[in-house]
Short mmCIF file of C-alpha atoms in Angstrom, two decimals:
data_model
loop_
_atom_site.label_atom_id
_atom_site.label_comp_id
_atom_site.label_asym_id
_atom_site.label_seq_id
_atom_site.Cartn_x
_atom_site.Cartn_y
_atom_site.Cartn_z
CA MET A 1305 -33.38 5.76 -5.37
CA ALA A 1306 -33.19 7.92 -8.49
CA GLU A 1307 -29.76 7.96 -10.08
CA PRO A 1308 -28.13 11.43 -9.99
CA ARG A 1309 -26.94 12.68 -13.34
CA SER A 1310 -23.52 13.43 -11.86
CA LEU A 1311 -22.80 9.75 -11.06
CA VAL A 1312 -20.46 7.94 -13.47
CA ILE A 1313 -19.43 4.28 -13.49
CA LEU A 1314 -15.77 3.95 -14.47
CA ILE A 1315 -14.51 0.57 -15.72
CA PRO A 1316 -10.83 0.01 -16.62
CA ALA A 1317 -10.40 -2.99 -18.94
CA TYR A 1318 -7.34 -4.90 -20.10
CA ASN A 1319 -7.83 -7.89 -22.41
CA PRO A 1320 -11.57 -8.19 -21.59
CA ASP A 1321 -13.82 -11.10 -22.53
CA GLU A 1322 -17.54 -11.83 -22.76
CA LYS A 1323 -18.03 -11.17 -19.05
CA LEU A 1324 -17.72 -7.44 -19.72
CA LEU A 1325 -20.41 -7.61 -22.41
CA ALA A 1326 -22.66 -9.51 -20.00
CA LEU A 1327 -22.17 -6.83 -17.33
CA LEU A 1328 -22.70 -3.66 -19.38
CA PRO A 1329 -26.38 -4.05 -20.40
CA ARG A 1330 -27.33 -4.90 -16.81
CA LEU A 1331 -25.44 -1.84 -15.60
CA ARG A 1332 -27.08 0.37 -18.20
CA GLU A 1333 -30.49 -0.55 -16.77
CA ARG A 1334 -29.47 1.19 -13.54
CA PHE A 1335 -26.92 3.82 -14.58
CA SER A 1336 -27.02 6.16 -17.57
CA ARG A 1337 -23.35 7.19 -17.53
CA ILE A 1338 -20.68 4.51 -18.00
CA VAL A 1339 -17.09 5.23 -19.08
CA LEU A 1340 -14.83 2.42 -20.28
CA VAL A 1341 -11.03 2.60 -20.53
CA ASP A 1342 -9.16 0.26 -22.89
CA ASP A 1343 -5.75 0.00 -21.23
CA GLY A 1344 -3.79 -1.08 -24.32
CA SER A 1345 -5.51 -4.44 -24.71
CA THR A 1346 -3.85 -6.99 -27.00
CA LYS A 1347 -6.64 -9.58 -26.68
CA GLY A 1348 -10.40 -9.18 -26.76
CA LYS A 1349 -10.27 -5.93 -28.72
CA GLU A 1350 -13.42 -6.98 -30.55
CA ILE A 1351 -15.28 -6.48 -27.26
CA PHE A 1352 -14.95 -2.70 -27.34
CA PRO A 1353 -16.92 -2.00 -30.57
CA GLN A 1354 -19.72 -4.17 -29.18
CA ALA A 1355 -19.62 -2.21 -25.91
CA GLU A 1356 -20.08 1.20 -27.54
CA LYS A 1357 -23.88 1.12 -27.43
CA TYR A 1358 -23.86 0.72 -23.66
CA VAL A 1359 -21.31 3.36 -22.67
CA GLU A 1360 -20.93 7.10 -22.86
CA LYS A 1361 -17.25 7.01 -23.85
CA ILE A 1362 -14.44 4.55 -24.52
CA LEU A 1363 -11.03 6.00 -23.71
CA VAL A 1364 -8.02 4.22 -25.24
CA HIS A 1365 -4.40 3.77 -24.20
CA GLU A 1366 -2.21 2.85 -27.17
CA ARG A 1367 -0.16 0.59 -24.89
CA ASN A 1368 -0.75 -1.05 -21.53
CA ARG A 1369 0.04 1.48 -18.83
CA GLY A 1370 -1.50 -0.17 -15.78
CA LYS A 1371 -4.75 -0.07 -13.88
CA GLY A 1372 -3.82 3.07 -11.96
CA ALA A 1373 -3.10 4.96 -15.19
CA ALA A 1374 -6.40 3.74 -16.68
CA LEU A 1375 -8.33 4.95 -13.64
CA LYS A 1376 -6.65 8.35 -13.75
CA THR A 1377 -7.38 8.71 -17.46
CA GLY A 1378 -11.04 8.03 -16.71
CA LEU A 1379 -11.10 10.45 -13.75
CA ALA A 1380 -9.56 13.20 -15.89
CA TYR A 1381 -12.30 12.75 -18.48
CA ILE A 1382 -15.13 12.58 -15.93
CA GLY A 1383 -14.15 15.66 -13.92
CA ASP A 1384 -16.12 16.83 -10.89
CA CYS A 1385 -18.73 14.08 -10.67
CA ASP A 1386 -19.33 11.22 -8.28
CA VAL A 1387 -17.46 8.17 -9.56
CA ILE A 1388 -17.80 4.46 -8.87
CA THR A 1389 -14.92 2.32 -10.14
CA ALA A 1390 -15.67 -1.32 -10.96
CA ASP A 1391 -13.72 -4.21 -12.47
CA SER A 1392 -14.44 -5.61 -15.92
CA ASP A 1393 -14.16 -9.30 -15.04
CA GLY A 1394 -17.64 -9.89 -13.59
CA GLN A 1395 -16.63 -9.84 -9.92
CA HIS A 1396 -18.84 -6.82 -9.20
CA THR A 1397 -22.55 -7.27 -9.73
CA PRO A 1398 -24.89 -4.40 -10.67
CA GLU A 1399 -26.66 -4.94 -7.35
CA ASP A 1400 -23.43 -4.43 -5.40
CA ILE A 1401 -22.52 -1.38 -7.49
CA ALA A 1402 -25.97 0.02 -6.68
CA ARG A 1403 -25.28 -0.52 -2.95
CA VAL A 1404 -22.09 1.51 -3.23
CA ALA A 1405 -24.06 4.22 -5.07
CA GLU A 1406 -26.53 4.36 -2.19
CA GLY A 1407 -23.68 4.74 0.29
CA LEU A 1408 -22.09 7.43 -1.85
CA ALA A 1409 -25.31 9.46 -1.79
CA THR A 1410 -24.93 10.12 1.95
CA HIS A 1411 -21.21 9.56 2.66
CA ARG A 1412 -19.67 12.70 1.16
CA GLY A 1413 -16.42 13.14 3.06
CA GLY A 1414 -14.61 9.91 2.23
CA LEU A 1415 -14.41 6.83 0.04
CA VAL A 1416 -17.15 4.21 -0.14
CA LEU A 1417 -15.72 0.70 -0.49
CA GLY A 1418 -17.43 -2.51 -1.54
CA VAL A 1419 -15.72 -5.11 0.66
CA ARG A 1420 -15.86 -8.87 0.27
CA ALA A 1421 -16.32 -11.23 3.22
CA PHE A 1422 -14.04 -13.95 1.73
CA SER A 1423 -16.35 -16.69 2.91
CA GLY A 1424 -17.04 -19.92 1.04
CA LYS A 1425 -14.84 -21.10 -1.82
CA VAL A 1426 -12.11 -18.48 -2.23
CA PRO A 1427 -8.79 -19.07 -4.10
CA PHE A 1428 -5.94 -19.47 -1.63
CA ARG A 1429 -3.82 -16.66 -3.10
CA SER A 1430 -6.76 -14.25 -2.78
CA ARG A 1431 -7.63 -15.24 0.81
CA PHE A 1432 -3.98 -15.22 1.93
CA GLY A 1433 -3.14 -12.01 0.07
CA ASN A 1434 -6.06 -10.09 1.53
CA THR A 1435 -5.44 -11.33 5.06
CA TRP A 1436 -1.81 -10.34 5.34
CA THR A 1437 -2.12 -7.10 3.34
CA ARG A 1438 -5.06 -6.08 5.55
CA TRP A 1439 -2.93 -6.28 8.68
CA LEU A 1440 0.22 -4.88 7.07
CA PHE A 1441 -1.85 -1.96 5.76
CA PHE A 1442 -3.24 -1.42 9.28
CA PHE A 1443 0.28 -1.31 10.78
CA MET A 1444 1.38 1.19 8.13
CA THR A 1445 -1.63 3.52 8.13
CA GLY A 1446 -3.78 2.85 11.18
CA LEU A 1447 -6.77 2.13 8.91
CA MET A 1448 -8.46 -1.28 9.14
CA ILE A 1449 -9.77 -1.98 5.63
CA ARG A 1450 -11.43 -5.39 5.43
CA ASP A 1451 -10.70 -5.77 1.69
CA THR A 1452 -7.63 -3.79 0.62
CA GLN A 1453 -7.73 -5.16 -2.93
CA THR A 1454 -11.30 -4.23 -3.76
CA GLY A 1455 -11.77 -2.49 -7.09
CA LEU A 1456 -15.34 -1.42 -6.26
CA ARG A 1457 -14.94 2.09 -4.87
CA GLY A 1458 -17.15 5.15 -4.65
CA ILE A 1459 -15.38 8.52 -4.91
CA PRO A 1460 -17.36 11.66 -4.03
CA ALA A 1461 -17.09 14.52 -6.52
CA GLY A 1462 -15.19 16.63 -3.98
CA LEU A 1463 -12.39 14.05 -3.78
CA VAL A 1464 -12.00 13.20 -7.48
CA ARG A 1465 -9.23 15.74 -8.20
CA ARG A 1466 -7.35 14.75 -5.07
CA VAL A 1467 -7.58 11.05 -5.92
CA ALA A 1468 -6.56 11.67 -9.55
CA ALA A 1469 -3.36 13.41 -8.39
CA ILE A 1470 -2.10 10.44 -6.32
CA PRO A 1471 1.14 8.99 -7.79
CA GLY A 1472 1.24 5.48 -9.28
CA ASP A 1473 0.22 3.80 -12.52
CA ARG A 1474 -0.39 0.17 -11.57
CA TYR A 1475 -1.93 -1.66 -8.62
CA GLU A 1476 0.09 0.42 -6.15
CA TYR A 1477 -2.13 3.37 -7.12
CA GLU A 1478 -5.19 1.71 -5.61
CA MET A 1479 -3.33 1.05 -2.36
CA ALA A 1480 -2.03 4.63 -2.31
CA MET A 1481 -5.63 5.79 -2.71
CA LEU A 1482 -6.58 3.85 0.42
CA ALA A 1483 -3.55 5.18 2.33
CA ASP A 1484 -4.55 8.73 1.41
CA ALA A 1485 -8.00 8.06 2.88
CA ARG A 1486 -6.68 8.60 6.41
CA ARG A 1487 -6.45 12.32 5.56
CA HIS A 1488 -10.02 12.58 4.30
CA GLU A 1489 -12.76 14.27 6.29
CA GLU A 1490 -14.40 10.89 6.96
CA ARG A 1491 -13.02 7.37 7.20
CA PRO A 1492 -13.99 5.01 4.34
CA LEU A 1493 -17.51 3.60 4.48
CA GLN A 1494 -17.23 -0.17 4.00
CA ILE A 1495 -20.25 -1.89 2.45
CA PRO A 1496 -20.41 -5.71 2.35
CA ILE A 1497 -20.68 -7.16 -1.17
CA GLU A 1498 -20.84 -10.62 -2.68
CA THR A 1499 -17.58 -12.57 -2.97
CA ILE A 1500 -17.32 -13.77 -6.57
CA TYR A 1501 -14.38 -15.60 -8.15
CA ILE A 1502 -14.66 -16.92 -11.69
CA ASP A 1503 -12.37 -19.80 -12.76
CA GLU A 1504 -10.32 -19.46 -9.56
CA ASN A 1505 -9.70 -15.78 -10.39
CA ALA A 1506 -7.66 -16.82 -13.42
CA THR A 1507 -8.42 -13.61 -15.31
CA SER A 1508 -6.85 -11.38 -12.66
CA HIS A 1509 -3.85 -9.39 -13.89
CA PHE A 1510 -2.58 -8.90 -10.33
CA ASN A 1511 0.91 -10.39 -9.85
CA PRO A 1512 1.08 -11.39 -6.14
CA LEU A 1513 4.86 -10.88 -5.92
CA LEU A 1514 5.69 -7.97 -8.22
CA ASP A 1515 2.59 -5.91 -7.51
CA THR A 1516 2.88 -6.44 -3.76
CA ILE A 1517 6.47 -5.16 -3.93
CA ARG A 1518 5.24 -2.12 -5.88
CA ILE A 1519 2.46 -1.50 -3.37
CA TYR A 1520 4.72 -1.71 -0.31
CA ARG A 1521 7.84 -0.36 -2.00
CA SER A 1522 8.88 1.97 0.82
CA LEU A 1523 8.38 -0.70 3.50
CA PHE A 1524 10.40 -3.26 1.51
CA HIS A 1525 13.21 -0.73 1.09
CA PHE A 1526 13.00 0.05 4.82
CA CYS A 1527 13.44 -3.67 5.57
CA LEU A 1528 16.33 -3.88 3.10
CA SER A 1529 17.93 -0.84 4.69
CA SER A 1530 17.70 -2.49 8.11
CA VAL A 1531 19.24 -5.75 6.84
CA ILE A 1532 22.14 -3.97 5.10
CA SER A 1533 22.73 -1.82 8.20
CA PHE A 1534 22.78 -4.98 10.36
CA LEU A 1535 25.37 -6.64 8.10
CA LEU A 1536 27.45 -3.46 7.90
CA ASP A 1537 27.30 -3.01 11.66
CA ASN A 1538 28.65 -6.51 12.30
CA ALA A 1539 31.28 -6.26 9.56
CA VAL A 1540 32.66 -3.00 10.99
CA PHE A 1541 32.50 -4.44 14.51
CA ALA A 1542 34.52 -7.52 13.47
CA LEU A 1543 37.08 -5.42 11.59
CA ALA A 1544 37.49 -2.98 14.50
CA VAL A 1545 37.93 -5.80 17.04
CA TRP A 1546 40.55 -7.45 14.81
CA ILE A 1547 42.50 -4.18 14.43
CA LEU A 1548 42.28 -3.12 18.08
CA GLU A 1549 43.13 -6.53 19.55
CA ASP A 1550 46.13 -6.71 17.22
CA ARG A 1551 47.38 -3.52 18.85
CA GLY A 1552 47.11 -4.93 22.36
CA ILE A 1553 44.10 -2.94 23.55
CA GLY A 1554 42.17 -4.44 26.49
CA ARG A 1555 39.03 -6.49 25.84
CA LYS A 1556 36.48 -4.13 27.43
CA LEU A 1557 37.83 -1.01 25.74
CA CYS A 1558 38.23 -2.94 22.49
CA VAL A 1559 34.57 -4.05 22.47
CA PHE A 1560 33.31 -0.58 23.47
CA CYS A 1561 35.27 1.16 20.69
CA ALA A 1562 34.26 -1.49 18.14
CA ILE A 1563 30.57 -1.13 19.00
CA ALA A 1564 30.79 2.67 18.80
CA ALA A 1565 32.53 2.55 15.41
CA ALA A 1566 30.12 -0.05 14.03
CA ARG A 1567 27.01 1.84 15.19
CA LEU A 1568 28.40 5.15 13.85
CA VAL A 1569 28.99 3.70 10.37
CA SER A 1570 25.79 1.63 10.12
CA SER A 1571 23.51 4.37 11.51
CA ASN A 1572 24.87 6.99 9.13
CA PHE A 1573 24.37 4.58 6.22
CA ASN A 1574 20.84 3.87 7.44
CA TYR A 1575 20.04 7.58 7.67
CA PHE A 1576 21.12 8.42 4.12
CA TYR A 1577 19.57 5.27 2.62
CA ASN A 1578 16.26 5.96 4.33
CA ARG A 1579 16.32 9.62 3.35
CA PHE A 1580 17.13 9.25 -0.33
CA VAL A 1581 15.91 5.73 -1.22
CA VAL A 1582 13.16 4.67 1.20
CA PHE A 1583 11.29 7.95 1.61
CA GLY A 1584 12.71 9.93 -1.32
CA ALA A 1585 13.12 12.98 0.92
CA LYS A 1586 15.93 14.63 -1.04
CA TYR A 1587 15.02 18.02 0.34
CA ALA A 1588 14.34 16.94 3.91
CA ARG A 1589 14.88 19.53 6.62
CA LYS A 1590 18.48 19.92 7.81
CA ARG A 1591 17.51 19.00 11.34
CA SER A 1592 16.36 15.57 10.10
CA PHE A 1593 19.88 14.22 10.73
CA PHE A 1594 19.70 15.12 14.43
CA GLN A 1595 16.09 13.97 14.67
CA TYR A 1596 17.13 10.61 13.23
CA TRP A 1597 19.93 10.18 15.79
CA ALA A 1598 17.58 11.16 18.59
CA LEU A 1599 15.17 8.48 17.36
CA VAL A 1600 18.00 5.90 17.29
CA LEU A 1601 18.73 6.62 20.95
CA VAL A 1602 15.04 6.58 21.92
CA ILE A 1603 14.44 3.25 20.12
CA ALA A 1604 17.51 1.71 21.78
CA ALA A 1605 16.37 2.90 25.21
CA ALA A 1606 12.82 1.70 24.59
CA SER A 1607 14.09 -1.70 23.48
CA TYR A 1608 16.15 -2.08 26.66
CA ALA A 1609 13.39 -0.81 28.96
CA LEU A 1610 10.57 -2.88 27.46
CA THR A 1611 12.63 -6.08 27.15
CA THR A 1612 13.84 -5.92 30.75
CA ALA A 1613 10.43 -4.89 32.13
CA ILE A 1614 8.45 -7.59 30.30
CA SER A 1615 11.05 -10.24 31.11
CA ALA A 1616 10.93 -9.30 34.80
CA LEU A 1617 7.13 -9.16 34.84
CA GLY A 1618 6.82 -12.63 33.30
CA ASP A 1619 9.89 -14.03 35.08
CA PHE A 1620 11.37 -15.04 31.72
CA HIS A 1621 14.87 -16.47 31.37
CA ALA A 1622 17.33 -17.57 28.68
CA PHE A 1623 15.71 -18.05 25.26
CA ALA A 1624 12.40 -16.61 26.51
CA VAL A 1625 14.12 -13.25 26.97
CA THR A 1626 15.32 -13.42 23.36
CA ALA A 1627 11.75 -14.08 22.22
CA VAL A 1628 10.56 -11.04 24.19
CA LYS A 1629 13.29 -8.92 22.58
CA ILE A 1630 12.22 -10.05 19.09
CA VAL A 1631 8.57 -9.14 19.75
CA VAL A 1632 9.51 -5.77 21.25
CA GLU A 1633 11.84 -4.85 18.42
CA THR A 1634 9.30 -5.92 15.79
CA PHE A 1635 6.87 -3.43 17.29
CA LEU A 1636 9.59 -0.77 17.50
CA PHE A 1637 10.53 -1.48 13.86
CA PHE A 1638 7.06 -0.43 12.66
CA ALA A 1639 7.03 2.50 15.10
CA SER A 1640 10.37 3.68 13.71
CA TYR A 1641 9.07 3.38 10.16
CA HIS A 1642 6.03 5.52 10.95
CA LEU A 1643 8.01 8.17 12.83
CA GLN A 1644 10.61 8.50 10.07
CA LYS A 1645 7.97 8.64 7.34
CA ARG A 1646 5.62 11.10 9.03
CA PHE A 1647 8.02 13.40 10.89
CA ILE A 1648 11.71 13.03 10.10
CA PHE A 1649 11.60 12.49 6.31
CA ARG A 1650 8.22 14.07 5.65
CA LYS A 1651 8.20 15.64 2.19
CA ARG A 1652 7.52 19.35 2.02
#
């Protein structure tokens, strides 16, 4: 397949080593246009002068701004051309990059992803991280991406401006790019590539804890909101029971009033926290408040109906009913997250 002139290989690099110099001449045999981005490297800076003869352009960040920022700098320079992004650490072979290029030639309405099989000797943190993020990403977006952390991606020229405008400067940008793919004309084309880890992936700059929190920021805040609301609900309930019992109010009425007060306080807190912190919907529609309360009632009714129905169907008792309730409410938790994000607190 002849290489189209409009195809550019984009490689972000931070503190590169000899593996980048080993990759570039092999790439140049297949691709005439290669753009390299120095993302504020503090080590291995001597690599870049040696790389100049193999690349069209070296773009430089004066300080480290993150992989997402480096990719967007490269996309801004490249403009309306097909782009294939690849990592600088030797994990993507020229042969695999060529496979993505072949896919990109025919798949014009969506991303083309080089996905690893994670077979053979794979570092535990990489295997574990990809497994759980794959399923968490599926629950959040409805897209099943076999390798959510792949840096080998083909971007058709028609999507470059859209992709370059996605928020994020670090690893969360790559995940946001995948999440945006559900709105593309075509679902991502996933092409199997070789699974390569060098020195147990020691050169990776991905921080499993901090970068995962950045990637799933809104979901973490949604969980935190739920935990705080739970604690607030029980605190208000306990305070209300203490006050009402002290005034001689009957047990049934006391519990009913305490539950109503607790749910009123905790649900209002949950609404405003979700609106302003979780989803950042400062200018959400005025009816969002009533939509949120309608959702609260629907979720509560669904929890009751599903728990009782499943328990009756399986003839569950005692602790088994509690287990059913936990499973049901876990499902409803993700459903609530999606409904609030896509409908109630959708940004204009």
